[in-house]
């Protein structure tokens, strides 16, 4: 089923996701403050709007892919926002990584005007956004989810309804713990190997087929060995996510000792000027401690 889709937020993730929806045959209207990003989508065959309100007026499904809770609230509920233009029965899909409490608050507000909402954050970073194989975790009503499955599968490969509103973003918080602590554990191992003087690339080949092997290992070790820290998922975004993890965990009474240490590592990297690096740059925190660099032999 094809939809008239509005897409707001054409950043590292949003731009390739929107392009994949065009390829899947959906009619798109886009909005972003970055005119260059908008122009590149228009060249690919989308329409362009001057405000989130105008996007909503021209769409029956409106996707937001924005940096943080405050941006989503402003775009959805603010002046010239989505809710001002959304028709009754339209569906807002927030694919940003925000806090569960804000996600549930937004769902409650939009439903007062007869508009439905799903929270549907993604995992896989820029490479999977580009090739359309993102993992998408969704919160909301099952009939609404079923009605827009074709939209989700235009951007992702694994799409799962986790539960009610707020459950998708909660699943994303859990995902971010696992991904980033995996990178941190991997970084400790790589720095140990480098300082001990063994060939790190050969060590990686030796362990990747065993229990230590993971999608994170295969995605990040080659980047680190190449000293490539161009962000697919930046320190800034992941610092925001782990801050949300800790705030949510404390609200529900869950101590997270490893995640709290990870948050301090992110703050250290921010102070060290690496906030716009890929989160594989966690390795550079450990390299600094050990006075060694992980690189090809």
Protein backbone atom coordinates (compact mmCIF):
# COMPACT_ATOMS: atom_id res chain seq x y z
CA UNK A 1 0.00 0.00 0.00
CA UNK A 2 1.37 3.41 -1.00
CA UNK A 3 0.94 6.50 1.18
CA UNK A 4 1.35 10.26 0.96
CA UNK A 5 4.24 10.53 3.39
CA UNK A 6 5.61 13.65 5.03
CA UNK A 7 9.22 13.46 6.23
CA UNK A 8 10.65 16.01 8.67
CA UNK A 9 14.35 15.78 9.52
CA UNK A 10 16.83 15.03 6.74
CA UNK A 11 20.02 14.46 8.69
CA UNK A 12 22.52 11.60 8.57
CA UNK A 13 19.74 9.06 9.09
CA UNK A 14 16.65 10.86 7.81
CA UNK A 15 17.92 11.72 4.33
CA UNK A 16 18.69 8.14 3.21
CA UNK A 17 15.51 6.87 4.90
CA UNK A 18 13.45 9.39 2.92
CA UNK A 19 15.23 8.46 -0.32
CA UNK A 20 14.38 4.80 0.28
CA UNK A 21 10.71 5.69 0.70
CA UNK A 22 10.80 7.41 -2.69
CA UNK A 23 12.36 4.27 -4.19
CA UNK A 24 9.57 2.21 -2.58
CA UNK A 25 7.00 4.26 -4.49
CA UNK A 26 5.55 6.48 -1.76
CA UNK A 27 4.74 10.13 -2.55
CA UNK A 28 6.89 12.30 -0.28
CA UNK A 29 6.75 15.87 1.00
CA UNK A 30 9.83 16.87 3.00
CA UNK A 31 10.92 19.61 5.38
CA UNK A 32 14.25 20.45 7.01
CA UNK A 33 16.04 23.62 8.04
CA UNK A 34 18.94 22.49 5.83
CA UNK A 35 18.01 23.71 2.34
CA UNK A 36 20.73 21.61 0.68
CA UNK A 37 19.24 18.42 2.13
CA UNK A 38 15.75 19.44 0.99
CA UNK A 39 17.00 20.24 -2.52
CA UNK A 40 18.66 16.84 -2.85
CA UNK A 41 15.34 15.15 -1.99
CA UNK A 42 13.44 17.35 -4.43
CA UNK A 43 15.89 16.27 -7.15
CA UNK A 44 14.98 12.68 -6.24
CA UNK A 45 11.30 13.41 -6.86
CA UNK A 46 9.82 14.65 -3.59
CA UNK A 47 7.79 17.74 -2.87
CA UNK A 48 9.02 20.37 -0.40
CA UNK A 49 7.11 22.22 2.29
CA UNK A 50 7.84 25.47 4.12
CA UNK A 51 6.80 24.22 7.55
CA UNK A 52 5.89 21.07 9.49
CA UNK A 53 2.28 22.28 9.33
CA UNK A 54 2.38 22.29 5.52
CA UNK A 55 3.96 18.82 5.51
CA UNK A 56 1.04 17.53 7.60
CA UNK A 57 -1.56 19.22 5.37
CA UNK A 58 -0.19 17.31 2.37
CA UNK A 59 0.31 13.91 4.02
CA UNK A 60 -1.62 11.08 5.66
CA UNK A 61 1.54 9.70 7.33
CA UNK A 62 4.01 12.17 8.87
CA UNK A 63 7.45 10.96 9.92
CA UNK A 64 9.74 12.91 12.26
CA UNK A 65 13.44 12.02 12.51
CA UNK A 66 14.92 14.64 14.82
CA UNK A 67 17.82 14.92 17.30
CA UNK A 68 16.09 15.04 20.70
CA UNK A 69 12.83 15.27 22.68
CA UNK A 70 12.68 19.08 22.62
CA UNK A 71 12.90 19.16 18.82
CA UNK A 72 10.14 16.59 18.39
CA UNK A 73 7.84 18.45 20.82
CA UNK A 74 8.42 21.74 19.00
CA UNK A 75 7.85 20.26 15.53
CA UNK A 76 4.72 18.33 16.54
CA UNK A 77 3.05 20.67 19.04
CA UNK A 78 4.62 24.08 18.31
CA UNK A 79 3.55 27.02 16.14
CA UNK A 80 3.17 25.93 12.49
CA UNK A 81 3.74 22.42 13.78
CA UNK A 82 2.49 19.07 12.55
CA UNK A 83 -0.60 19.02 14.74
CA UNK A 84 -1.81 22.35 13.32
CA UNK A 85 -1.92 20.83 9.83
CA UNK A 86 -2.69 17.18 10.50
CA UNK A 87 -6.05 15.88 9.33
CA UNK A 88 -8.17 13.68 11.56
CA UNK A 89 -7.15 10.06 11.04
CA UNK A 90 -3.62 10.86 9.93
CA UNK A 91 -0.69 9.09 11.58
CA UNK A 92 2.45 10.63 13.06
CA UNK A 93 5.44 8.27 13.23
CA UNK A 94 8.24 9.62 15.38
CA UNK A 95 11.41 7.74 14.48
CA UNK A 96 13.66 9.87 16.69
CA UNK A 97 15.33 8.50 19.81
CA UNK A 98 13.60 10.37 22.64
CA UNK A 99 12.49 9.65 26.19
CA UNK A 100 9.49 7.36 26.82
CA UNK A 101 7.69 9.96 28.94
CA UNK A 102 7.83 12.59 26.17
CA UNK A 103 6.76 10.01 23.59
CA UNK A 104 3.70 9.04 25.64
CA UNK A 105 2.89 12.72 26.29
CA UNK A 106 2.95 13.46 22.56
CA UNK A 107 0.75 10.45 21.79
CA UNK A 108 -1.81 11.65 24.35
CA UNK A 109 -1.84 15.18 22.94
CA UNK A 110 -2.22 14.25 19.28
CA UNK A 111 -4.95 11.70 20.01
CA UNK A 112 -7.07 14.53 21.46
CA UNK A 113 -7.30 15.85 17.88
CA UNK A 114 -8.10 12.50 16.29
CA UNK A 115 -4.54 11.91 15.13
CA UNK A 116 -2.74 8.62 15.80
CA UNK A 117 0.90 8.25 16.81
CA UNK A 118 3.56 5.57 16.74
CA UNK A 119 7.05 5.78 18.22
CA UNK A 120 9.43 3.89 15.96
CA UNK A 121 13.13 4.49 16.61
CA UNK A 122 15.70 2.65 14.54
CA UNK A 123 18.98 0.79 14.93
CA UNK A 124 21.68 0.14 12.37
CA UNK A 125 23.28 3.53 11.86
CA UNK A 126 23.95 5.30 8.58
CA UNK A 127 24.98 2.18 6.58
CA UNK A 128 21.67 0.41 7.24
CA UNK A 129 19.72 3.64 6.71
CA UNK A 130 21.34 3.87 3.27
CA UNK A 131 20.70 0.26 2.24
CA UNK A 132 17.20 0.15 3.78
CA UNK A 133 17.86 -2.64 6.28
CA UNK A 134 17.27 -0.81 9.57
CA UNK A 135 15.85 -2.56 12.60
CA UNK A 136 12.72 -0.66 13.63
CA UNK A 137 11.14 -1.03 17.07
CA UNK A 138 7.59 0.30 17.28
CA UNK A 139 5.24 1.40 20.06
CA UNK A 140 1.52 2.05 19.52
CA UNK A 141 -1.79 0.46 18.58
CA UNK A 142 -1.58 -2.71 16.50
CA UNK A 143 -4.19 -1.68 13.84
CA UNK A 144 -2.32 1.60 13.27
CA UNK A 145 0.98 -0.27 13.03
CA UNK A 146 -0.49 -2.73 10.52
CA UNK A 147 -1.84 0.11 8.37
CA UNK A 148 1.63 1.61 7.79
CA UNK A 149 3.76 -1.53 7.54
CA UNK A 150 4.57 -0.74 3.92
CA UNK A 151 6.13 2.53 5.06
CA UNK A 152 8.30 0.78 7.65
CA UNK A 153 9.43 -1.87 5.20
CA UNK A 154 10.44 0.87 2.78
CA UNK A 155 13.17 1.78 5.29
CA UNK A 156 13.87 -1.34 7.32
CA UNK A 157 14.24 -5.10 7.27
CA UNK A 158 13.32 -6.11 10.83
CA UNK A 159 10.17 -4.32 12.02
CA UNK A 160 8.69 -5.26 15.40
CA UNK A 161 5.69 -3.93 17.31
CA UNK A 162 7.03 -4.01 20.88
CA UNK A 163 3.93 -2.75 22.70
CA UNK A 164 1.91 0.39 23.39
CA UNK A 165 3.04 4.01 22.92
CA UNK A 166 6.46 4.55 24.50
CA UNK A 167 7.52 0.91 24.17
CA UNK A 168 9.44 1.51 20.94
CA UNK A 169 11.63 4.24 22.44
CA UNK A 170 12.12 2.15 25.59
CA UNK A 171 13.39 -0.72 23.42
CA UNK A 172 15.75 1.75 21.71
CA UNK A 173 17.20 2.77 25.08
CA UNK A 174 17.92 -0.89 25.82
CA UNK A 175 19.46 -1.22 22.35
CA UNK A 176 21.75 1.74 22.99
CA UNK A 177 23.02 0.22 26.24
CA UNK A 178 23.97 -2.98 24.45
CA UNK A 179 25.55 -1.30 21.40
CA UNK A 180 27.62 1.27 23.26
CA UNK A 181 28.78 -0.99 26.10
CA UNK A 182 29.74 -3.51 23.40
CA UNK A 183 31.90 -0.84 21.77
CA UNK A 184 33.43 0.02 25.15
CA UNK A 185 34.24 -3.64 25.94
CA UNK A 186 35.66 -4.09 22.45
CA UNK A 187 37.76 -0.94 22.93
CA UNK A 188 39.28 -2.25 26.16
CA UNK A 189 40.23 -5.48 24.39
CA UNK A 190 41.71 -3.71 21.36
CA UNK A 191 43.80 -1.37 23.50
CA UNK A 192 45.07 -4.28 25.61
CA UNK A 193 46.07 -6.15 22.46
CA UNK A 194 47.75 -3.10 20.94
CA UNK A 195 49.73 -2.32 24.10
CA UNK A 196 50.76 -5.98 24.43
CA UNK A 197 52.20 -5.73 20.94
CA UNK A 198 50.15 -8.31 19.03
CA UNK A 199 48.72 -7.75 15.55
CA UNK A 200 45.26 -6.34 16.29
CA UNK A 201 43.87 -7.15 12.86
CA UNK A 202 44.89 -10.81 13.21
CA UNK A 203 43.41 -10.92 16.71
CA UNK A 204 40.13 -9.59 15.28
CA UNK A 205 40.09 -12.30 12.62
CA UNK A 206 40.83 -14.92 15.27
CA UNK A 207 37.97 -13.98 17.59
CA UNK A 208 35.20 -12.77 15.26
CA UNK A 209 33.94 -16.29 14.55
CA UNK A 210 33.64 -17.18 18.23
CA UNK A 211 31.40 -16.04 21.07
CA UNK A 212 33.03 -12.58 21.10
CA UNK A 213 31.93 -12.00 17.52
CA UNK A 214 29.13 -9.48 16.95
CA UNK A 215 27.64 -7.05 14.46
CA UNK A 216 29.25 -4.27 16.50
CA UNK A 217 32.68 -5.92 16.27
CA UNK A 218 32.41 -6.30 12.48
CA UNK A 219 31.11 -2.76 12.00
CA UNK A 220 33.58 -0.92 14.23
CA UNK A 221 36.94 -2.75 14.24
CA UNK A 222 37.69 -2.08 10.53
CA UNK A 223 36.80 1.61 11.06
CA UNK A 224 39.10 1.85 14.09
CA UNK A 225 41.97 0.10 12.28
CA UNK A 226 41.53 2.60 9.42
CA UNK A 227 41.35 5.45 11.98
CA UNK A 228 38.02 6.37 10.41
CA UNK A 229 35.85 8.19 12.95
CA UNK A 230 33.44 9.87 10.53
CA UNK A 231 30.11 9.66 12.33
CA UNK A 232 27.49 7.11 11.38
CA UNK A 233 26.25 7.39 14.96
CA UNK A 234 27.95 10.31 16.69
CA UNK A 235 29.22 10.67 20.25
CA UNK A 236 26.75 13.58 20.58
CA UNK A 237 23.71 11.45 19.68
CA UNK A 238 24.80 8.53 21.83
CA UNK A 239 25.61 10.80 24.77
CA UNK A 240 22.03 12.06 24.50
CA UNK A 241 20.71 8.51 24.34
CA UNK A 242 22.68 7.25 27.34
CA UNK A 243 21.62 10.35 29.30
CA UNK A 244 18.02 9.37 28.48
CA UNK A 245 18.84 5.79 29.54
CA UNK A 246 20.08 6.91 32.94
CA UNK A 247 17.19 9.33 33.54
CA UNK A 248 14.62 6.69 32.62
CA UNK A 249 16.36 4.00 34.66
CA UNK A 250 16.41 6.18 37.77
CA UNK A 251 12.73 7.03 37.33
CA UNK A 252 11.74 3.36 37.31
CA UNK A 253 14.25 2.27 39.95
CA UNK A 254 16.90 0.44 37.93
CA UNK A 255 20.58 0.98 38.86
CA UNK A 256 22.83 0.79 35.78
CA UNK A 257 26.46 0.88 36.97
CA UNK A 258 28.06 0.13 33.57
CA UNK A 259 25.87 2.62 31.71
CA UNK A 260 26.69 5.32 34.26
CA UNK A 261 30.40 4.77 33.62
CA UNK A 262 29.75 4.87 29.87
CA UNK A 263 28.03 8.24 30.26
CA UNK A 264 31.15 9.63 31.94
CA UNK A 265 33.28 8.28 29.08
CA UNK A 266 31.06 10.15 26.61
CA UNK A 267 31.36 13.36 28.63
CA UNK A 268 35.14 12.93 28.68
CA UNK A 269 35.18 12.53 24.88
CA UNK A 270 33.01 15.62 24.52
CA UNK A 271 35.44 17.68 26.61
CA UNK A 272 38.27 16.22 24.49
CA UNK A 273 36.68 17.68 21.33
CA UNK A 274 35.41 14.40 19.88
CA UNK A 275 31.66 14.98 20.25
CA UNK A 276 31.05 14.85 16.49
CA UNK A 277 33.07 11.66 15.98
CA UNK A 278 31.52 8.24 15.46
CA UNK A 279 30.87 6.40 18.73
CA UNK A 280 33.65 4.02 17.70
CA UNK A 281 35.78 6.87 19.05
CA UNK A 282 35.14 5.39 22.51
CA UNK A 283 38.39 3.55 21.75
CA UNK A 284 40.25 6.86 21.88
CA UNK A 285 39.25 7.32 25.52
CA UNK A 286 41.02 4.04 26.34
CA UNK A 287 43.94 4.80 24.02
CA UNK A 288 44.58 8.00 25.94
CA UNK A 289 44.60 6.13 29.26
CA UNK A 290 47.06 3.53 27.97
CA UNK A 291 49.12 5.85 25.74
CA UNK A 292 48.76 3.60 22.73
CA UNK A 293 46.99 3.71 19.34
CA UNK A 294 45.03 0.83 17.83
CA UNK A 295 46.03 0.55 14.18
CA UNK A 296 47.02 -1.92 11.51
CA UNK A 297 50.30 -3.76 12.18
